[in-house]
Short mmCIF file of C-alpha atoms in Angstrom, two decimals:
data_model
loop_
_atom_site.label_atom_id
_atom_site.label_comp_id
_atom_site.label_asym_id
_atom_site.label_seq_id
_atom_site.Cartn_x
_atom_site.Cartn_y
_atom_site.Cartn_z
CA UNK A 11 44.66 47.03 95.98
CA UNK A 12 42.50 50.03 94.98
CA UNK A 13 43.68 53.41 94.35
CA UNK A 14 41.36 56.85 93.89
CA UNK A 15 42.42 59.79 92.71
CA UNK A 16 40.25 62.64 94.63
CA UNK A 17 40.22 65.77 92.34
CA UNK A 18 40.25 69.27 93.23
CA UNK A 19 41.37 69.02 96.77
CA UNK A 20 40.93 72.69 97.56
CA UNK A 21 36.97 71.91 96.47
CA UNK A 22 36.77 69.48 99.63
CA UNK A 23 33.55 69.73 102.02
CA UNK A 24 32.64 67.56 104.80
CA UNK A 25 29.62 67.15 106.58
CA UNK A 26 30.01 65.01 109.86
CA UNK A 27 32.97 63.21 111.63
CA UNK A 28 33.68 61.49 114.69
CA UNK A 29 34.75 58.40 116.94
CA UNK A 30 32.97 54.99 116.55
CA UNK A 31 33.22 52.74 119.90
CA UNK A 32 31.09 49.91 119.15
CA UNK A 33 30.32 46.57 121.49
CA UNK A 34 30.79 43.21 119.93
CA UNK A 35 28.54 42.12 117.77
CA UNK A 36 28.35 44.62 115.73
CA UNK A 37 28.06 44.74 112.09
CA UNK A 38 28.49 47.57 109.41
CA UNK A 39 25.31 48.64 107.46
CA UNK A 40 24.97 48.05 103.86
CA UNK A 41 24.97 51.26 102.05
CA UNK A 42 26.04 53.87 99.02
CA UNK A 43 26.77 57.16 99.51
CA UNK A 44 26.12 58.72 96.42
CA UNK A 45 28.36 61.93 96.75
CA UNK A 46 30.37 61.55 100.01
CA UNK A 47 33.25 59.11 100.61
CA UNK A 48 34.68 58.02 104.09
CA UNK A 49 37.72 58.22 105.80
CA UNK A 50 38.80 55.75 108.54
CA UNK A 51 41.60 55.44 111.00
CA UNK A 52 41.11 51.92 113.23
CA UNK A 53 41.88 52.69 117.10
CA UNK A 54 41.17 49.44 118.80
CA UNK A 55 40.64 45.82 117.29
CA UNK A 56 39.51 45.34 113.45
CA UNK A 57 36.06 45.09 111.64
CA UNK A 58 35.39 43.26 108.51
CA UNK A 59 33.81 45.69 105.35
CA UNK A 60 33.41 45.21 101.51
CA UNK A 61 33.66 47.33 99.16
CA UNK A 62 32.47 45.91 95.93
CA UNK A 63 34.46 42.46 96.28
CA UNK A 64 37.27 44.85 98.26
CA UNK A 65 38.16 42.58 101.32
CA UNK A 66 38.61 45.57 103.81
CA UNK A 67 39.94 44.98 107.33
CA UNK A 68 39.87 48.50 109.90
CA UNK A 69 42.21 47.91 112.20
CA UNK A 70 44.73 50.05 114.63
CA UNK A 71 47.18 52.62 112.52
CA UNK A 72 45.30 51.69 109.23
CA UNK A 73 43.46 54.13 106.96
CA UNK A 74 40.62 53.02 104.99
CA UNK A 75 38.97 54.71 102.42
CA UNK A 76 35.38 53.93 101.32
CA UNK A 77 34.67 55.89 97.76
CA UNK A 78 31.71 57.62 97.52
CA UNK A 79 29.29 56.00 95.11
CA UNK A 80 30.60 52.34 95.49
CA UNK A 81 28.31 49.76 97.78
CA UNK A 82 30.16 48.50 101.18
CA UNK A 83 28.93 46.67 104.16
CA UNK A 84 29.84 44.43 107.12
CA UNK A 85 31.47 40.92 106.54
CA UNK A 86 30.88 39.31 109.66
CA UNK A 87 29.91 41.08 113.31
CA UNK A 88 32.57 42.16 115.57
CA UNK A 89 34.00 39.48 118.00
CA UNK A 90 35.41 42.68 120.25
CA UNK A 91 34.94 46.19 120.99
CA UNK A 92 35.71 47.95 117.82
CA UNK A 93 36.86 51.99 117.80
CA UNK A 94 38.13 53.51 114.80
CA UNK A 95 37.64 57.66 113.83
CA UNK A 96 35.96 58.63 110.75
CA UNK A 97 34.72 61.63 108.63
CA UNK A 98 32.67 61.88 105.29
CA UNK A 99 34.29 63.82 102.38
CA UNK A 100 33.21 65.20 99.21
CA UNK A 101 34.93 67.44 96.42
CA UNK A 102 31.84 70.19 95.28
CA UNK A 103 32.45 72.69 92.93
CA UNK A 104 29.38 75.56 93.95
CA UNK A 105 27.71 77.25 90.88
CA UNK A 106 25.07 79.72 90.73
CA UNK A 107 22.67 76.49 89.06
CA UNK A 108 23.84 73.78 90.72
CA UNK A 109 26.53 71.91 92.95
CA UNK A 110 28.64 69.56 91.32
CA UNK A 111 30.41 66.65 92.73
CA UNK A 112 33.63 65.11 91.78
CA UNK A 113 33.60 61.70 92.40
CA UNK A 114 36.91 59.69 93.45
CA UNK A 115 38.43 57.62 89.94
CA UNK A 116 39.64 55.05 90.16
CA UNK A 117 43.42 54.36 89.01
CA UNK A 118 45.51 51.29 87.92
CA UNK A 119 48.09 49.92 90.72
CA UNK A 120 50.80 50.49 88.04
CA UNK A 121 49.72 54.12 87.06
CA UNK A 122 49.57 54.56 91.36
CA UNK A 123 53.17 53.14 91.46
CA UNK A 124 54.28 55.24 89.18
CA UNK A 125 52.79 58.10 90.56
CA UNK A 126 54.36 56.92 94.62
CA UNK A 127 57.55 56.59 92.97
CA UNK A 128 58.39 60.32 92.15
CA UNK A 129 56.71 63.95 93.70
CA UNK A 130 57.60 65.37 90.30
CA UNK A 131 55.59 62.94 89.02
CA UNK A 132 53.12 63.18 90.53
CA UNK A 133 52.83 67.02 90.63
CA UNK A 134 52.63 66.81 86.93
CA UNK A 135 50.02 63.88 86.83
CA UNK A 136 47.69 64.87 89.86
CA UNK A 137 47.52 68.81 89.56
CA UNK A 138 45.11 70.00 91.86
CA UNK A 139 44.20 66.57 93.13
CA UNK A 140 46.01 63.77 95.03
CA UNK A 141 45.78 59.59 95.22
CA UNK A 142 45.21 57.77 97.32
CA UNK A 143 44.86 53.56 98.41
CA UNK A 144 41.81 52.01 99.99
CA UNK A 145 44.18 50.99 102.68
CA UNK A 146 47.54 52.58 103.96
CA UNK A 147 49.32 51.33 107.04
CA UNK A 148 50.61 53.94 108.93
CA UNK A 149 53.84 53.51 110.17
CA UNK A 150 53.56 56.38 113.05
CA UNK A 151 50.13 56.48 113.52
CA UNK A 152 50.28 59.28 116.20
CA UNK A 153 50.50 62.49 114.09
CA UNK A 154 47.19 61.22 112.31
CA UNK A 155 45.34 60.06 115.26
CA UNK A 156 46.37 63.97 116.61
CA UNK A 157 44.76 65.08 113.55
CA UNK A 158 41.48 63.20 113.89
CA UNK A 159 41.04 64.14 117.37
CA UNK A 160 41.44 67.80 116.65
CA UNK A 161 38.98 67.82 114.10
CA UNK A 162 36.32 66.03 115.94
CA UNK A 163 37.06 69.13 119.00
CA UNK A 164 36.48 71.81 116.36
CA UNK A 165 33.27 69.87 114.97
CA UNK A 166 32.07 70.00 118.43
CA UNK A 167 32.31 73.26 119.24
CA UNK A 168 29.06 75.43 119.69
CA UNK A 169 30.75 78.29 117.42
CA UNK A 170 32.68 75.88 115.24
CA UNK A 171 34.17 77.74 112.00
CA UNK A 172 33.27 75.99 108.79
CA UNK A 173 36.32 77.20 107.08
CA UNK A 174 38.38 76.00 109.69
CA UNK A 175 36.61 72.83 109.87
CA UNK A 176 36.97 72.80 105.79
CA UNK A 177 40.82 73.33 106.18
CA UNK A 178 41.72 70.79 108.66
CA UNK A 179 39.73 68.10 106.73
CA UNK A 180 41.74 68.85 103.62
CA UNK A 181 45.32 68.98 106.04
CA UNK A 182 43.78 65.31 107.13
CA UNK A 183 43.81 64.25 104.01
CA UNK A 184 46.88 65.63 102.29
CA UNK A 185 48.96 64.04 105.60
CA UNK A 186 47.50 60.72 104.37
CA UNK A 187 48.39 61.66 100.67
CA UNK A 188 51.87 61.99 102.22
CA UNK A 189 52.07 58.91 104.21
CA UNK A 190 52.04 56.83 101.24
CA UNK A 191 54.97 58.61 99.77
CA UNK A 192 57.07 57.46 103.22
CA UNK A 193 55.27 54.05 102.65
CA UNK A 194 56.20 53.64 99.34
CA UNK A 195 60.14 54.93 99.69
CA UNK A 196 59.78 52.44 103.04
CA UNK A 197 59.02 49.44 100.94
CA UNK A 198 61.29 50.10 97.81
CA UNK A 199 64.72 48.50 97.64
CA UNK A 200 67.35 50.95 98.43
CA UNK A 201 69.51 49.47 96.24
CA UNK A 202 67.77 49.92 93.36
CA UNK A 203 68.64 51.77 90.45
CA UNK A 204 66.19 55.17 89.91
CA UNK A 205 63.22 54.96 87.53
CA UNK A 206 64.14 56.36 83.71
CA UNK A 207 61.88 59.40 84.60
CA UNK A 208 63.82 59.83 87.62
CA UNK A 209 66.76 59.74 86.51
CA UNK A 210 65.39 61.93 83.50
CA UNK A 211 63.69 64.57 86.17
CA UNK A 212 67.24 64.86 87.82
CA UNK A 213 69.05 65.46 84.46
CA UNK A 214 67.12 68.41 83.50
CA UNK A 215 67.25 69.99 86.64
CA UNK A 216 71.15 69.81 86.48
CA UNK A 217 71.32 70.99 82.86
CA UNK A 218 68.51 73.24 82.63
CA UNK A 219 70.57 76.31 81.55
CA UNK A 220 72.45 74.41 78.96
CA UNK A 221 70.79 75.27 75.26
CA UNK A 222 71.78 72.07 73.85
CA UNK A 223 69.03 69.88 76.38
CA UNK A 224 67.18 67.64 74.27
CA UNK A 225 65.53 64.22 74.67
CA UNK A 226 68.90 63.27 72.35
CA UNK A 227 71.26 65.13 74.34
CA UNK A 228 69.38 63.33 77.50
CA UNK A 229 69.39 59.73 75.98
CA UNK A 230 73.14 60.01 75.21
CA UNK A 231 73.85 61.27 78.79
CA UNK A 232 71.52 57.95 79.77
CA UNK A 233 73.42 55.83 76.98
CA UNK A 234 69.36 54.36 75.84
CA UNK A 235 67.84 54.96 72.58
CA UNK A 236 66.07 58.46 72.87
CA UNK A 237 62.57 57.24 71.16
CA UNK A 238 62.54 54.82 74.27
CA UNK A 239 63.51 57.37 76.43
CA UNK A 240 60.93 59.67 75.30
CA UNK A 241 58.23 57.14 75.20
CA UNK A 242 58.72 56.37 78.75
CA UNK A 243 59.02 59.62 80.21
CA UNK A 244 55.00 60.21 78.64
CA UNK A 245 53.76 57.78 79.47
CA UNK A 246 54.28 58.44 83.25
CA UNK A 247 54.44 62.27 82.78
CA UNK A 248 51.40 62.81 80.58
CA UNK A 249 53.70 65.33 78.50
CA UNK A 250 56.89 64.86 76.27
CA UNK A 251 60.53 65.48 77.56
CA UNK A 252 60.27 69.18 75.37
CA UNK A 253 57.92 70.45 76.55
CA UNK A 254 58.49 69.33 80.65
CA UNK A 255 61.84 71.17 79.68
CA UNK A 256 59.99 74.41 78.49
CA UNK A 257 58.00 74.53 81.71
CA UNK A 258 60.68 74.05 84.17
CA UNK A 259 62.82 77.03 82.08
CA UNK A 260 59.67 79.26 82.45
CA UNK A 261 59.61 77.97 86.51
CA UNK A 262 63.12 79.69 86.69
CA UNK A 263 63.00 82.23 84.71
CA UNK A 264 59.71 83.28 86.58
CA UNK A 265 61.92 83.19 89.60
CA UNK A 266 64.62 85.21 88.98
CA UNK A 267 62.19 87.93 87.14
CA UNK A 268 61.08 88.19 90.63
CA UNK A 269 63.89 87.73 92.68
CA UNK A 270 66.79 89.72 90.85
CA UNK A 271 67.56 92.57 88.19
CA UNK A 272 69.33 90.99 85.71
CA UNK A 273 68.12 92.16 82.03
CA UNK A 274 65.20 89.92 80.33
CA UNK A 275 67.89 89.15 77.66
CA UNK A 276 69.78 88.32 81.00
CA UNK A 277 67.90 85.84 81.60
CA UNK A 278 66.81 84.33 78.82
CA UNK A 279 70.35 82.71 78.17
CA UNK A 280 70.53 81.62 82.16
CA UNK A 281 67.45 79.57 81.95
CA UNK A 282 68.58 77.61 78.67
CA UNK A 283 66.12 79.55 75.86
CA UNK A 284 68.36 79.68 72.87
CA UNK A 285 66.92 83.29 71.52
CA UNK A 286 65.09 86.23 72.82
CA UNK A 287 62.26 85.65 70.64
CA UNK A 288 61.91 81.64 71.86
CA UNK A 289 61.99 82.78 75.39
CA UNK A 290 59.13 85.99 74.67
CA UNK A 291 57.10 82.87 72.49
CA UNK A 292 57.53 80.42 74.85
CA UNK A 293 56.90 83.10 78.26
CA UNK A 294 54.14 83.87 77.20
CA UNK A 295 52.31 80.87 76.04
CA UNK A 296 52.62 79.40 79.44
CA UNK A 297 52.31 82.50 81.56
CA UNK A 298 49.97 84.51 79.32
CA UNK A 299 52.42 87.46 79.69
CA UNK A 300 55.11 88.87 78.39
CA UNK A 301 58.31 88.75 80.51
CA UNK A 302 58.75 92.49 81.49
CA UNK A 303 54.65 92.39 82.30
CA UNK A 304 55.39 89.74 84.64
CA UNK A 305 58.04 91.07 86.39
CA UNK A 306 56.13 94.31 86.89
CA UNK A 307 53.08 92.29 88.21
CA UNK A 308 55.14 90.69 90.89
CA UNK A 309 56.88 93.85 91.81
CA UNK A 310 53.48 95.57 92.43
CA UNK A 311 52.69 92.75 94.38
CA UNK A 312 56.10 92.57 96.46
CA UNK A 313 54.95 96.63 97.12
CA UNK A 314 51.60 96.27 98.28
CA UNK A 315 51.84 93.27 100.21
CA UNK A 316 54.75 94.85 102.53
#
């Protein structure tokens, strides 16, 4: 099995869509699409495609994706009437000298795994983009089918929006994004014991306050060897356990500089920073402000936007 990651999500476009009904007989054209990929969701009966060496099978409740840039075509005509819905996609970043596309990378199973296994993974890995498999399996295929259909009525209307047309593409795709979560929970054993990050993830959330929160003081609570533990938790977080730990104290401490009065010194010793000068050093670095200018920002902001 494949697996793309599609970048910059909020950069999606999309040209054309709609709903294939084909007779038997018929066979997919050979092609490359050098900026656009395609989304498909089979309807009725199946149709053999390739995508370089990909066996691909569209068939009822199945999403296929065809990456833009990669050669696919029809294995064999249809022996039925075919129907499946389908849009092109592309992520384009406008300049005022060109448009740039980013293309759809491709990603190791066990990197994708890894990624399926955990949201906070995979919020930390993926950013502003999200994965996905050249074929899912919809469980409840309804919602999806629901969302196809709408998008084909508002690409058919004579005064169709193109940033509401943009918005439900990218809603159509982030539903699939989430379907493979559900698939991926579906198919693990329930009796299995959490990942190391997982487990890691959960610790810090529960001890975030506590000064002493270390990848030591984390590997003890584990009872593992805390080079191990650290080596793990990088390799599927793309950052150490100290510095995940640094972000998620300036996540809360950003929240309750919004949300309550408490002094900044206040603070500093609720979200786990073990001076006022670590939590001003560390503040800022991430946010680029200091905490008092941030908590006047989002005041002005809680004013004006009453």
């Amino acid at each position: 099995m494949n697996y793309f990651l599609i970048r910059r999500i909020d950069a999606t476009r999309s040209s054309v869509c709609g709903c294939a009904m084909l007779s038997p007989g018929w066979i997919h054209m050979t092609r490359r699409m050098e900026n656009e990929s395609v989304l498909i969701l089979g309807r009725k009966n199946s149709a053999l495609l390739d995508d370089e060496g990909e066996r691909l099978e569209i068939k009822p409740g199945r999403v296929v994706l065809l990456p833009a840039n990669r050669l696919h075509k029809g294995l064999e005509p249809a022996a039925q009437p075919v129907s499946y819905y389908w849009v092109h996609f592309s992520q384009r970043i406008d300049t005022e000298d060109e448009k740039r596309y980013l293309l759809p990378k491709l990603v190791e199973e066990k990197e994708a795994k890894t990624v399926f296994g955990s949201r906070a993974v995979a919020y930390q890995r993926l950013e502003d983009g999200i994965l996905l498999p050249q074929l899912l399996d919809v469980k409840e295929p309804e919602p999806l089918y629901n969302l196809f259909a709408s998008l084909l009525a508002e690409h058919e209307k004579p005064g169709c929006s193109a940033m509401t047309y943009r918005l439900m593409v990218e809603e159509l795709l982030m539903h699939v994004y989430n379907e493979c979560f559900n698939t991926y929970a579906q198919s693990a054993d329930t009796g299995t014991k959490p990942s190391i990050v997982q487990q890691v993830i959960i610790l810090i959330e529960e001890n975030l306050s506590d000064t002493n929160a270390s990848v030591k003081y984390l590997a003890d609570k584990l009872h593992m060897n805390d080079d191990y533990l650290g080596r793990c938790f990088k390799e599927a977080m793309h950052i150490s356990v100290g510095q995940y730990i640094v972000r998620k104290r300036v996540e809360l401490a950003c929240m309750r500089l919004r949300e309550n009065h408490d002094s900044i010194d206040a603070i500093a010793g609720q979200c786990g920073f073990g001076s006022r000068r670590q939590f001003y050093d560390q503040f800022q670095v991430i946010t680029g402000k200091t905490p008092g200018a941030y908590r006047a920002d989002s005041a002005f902001i809680g004013t004006i936007t009453l």
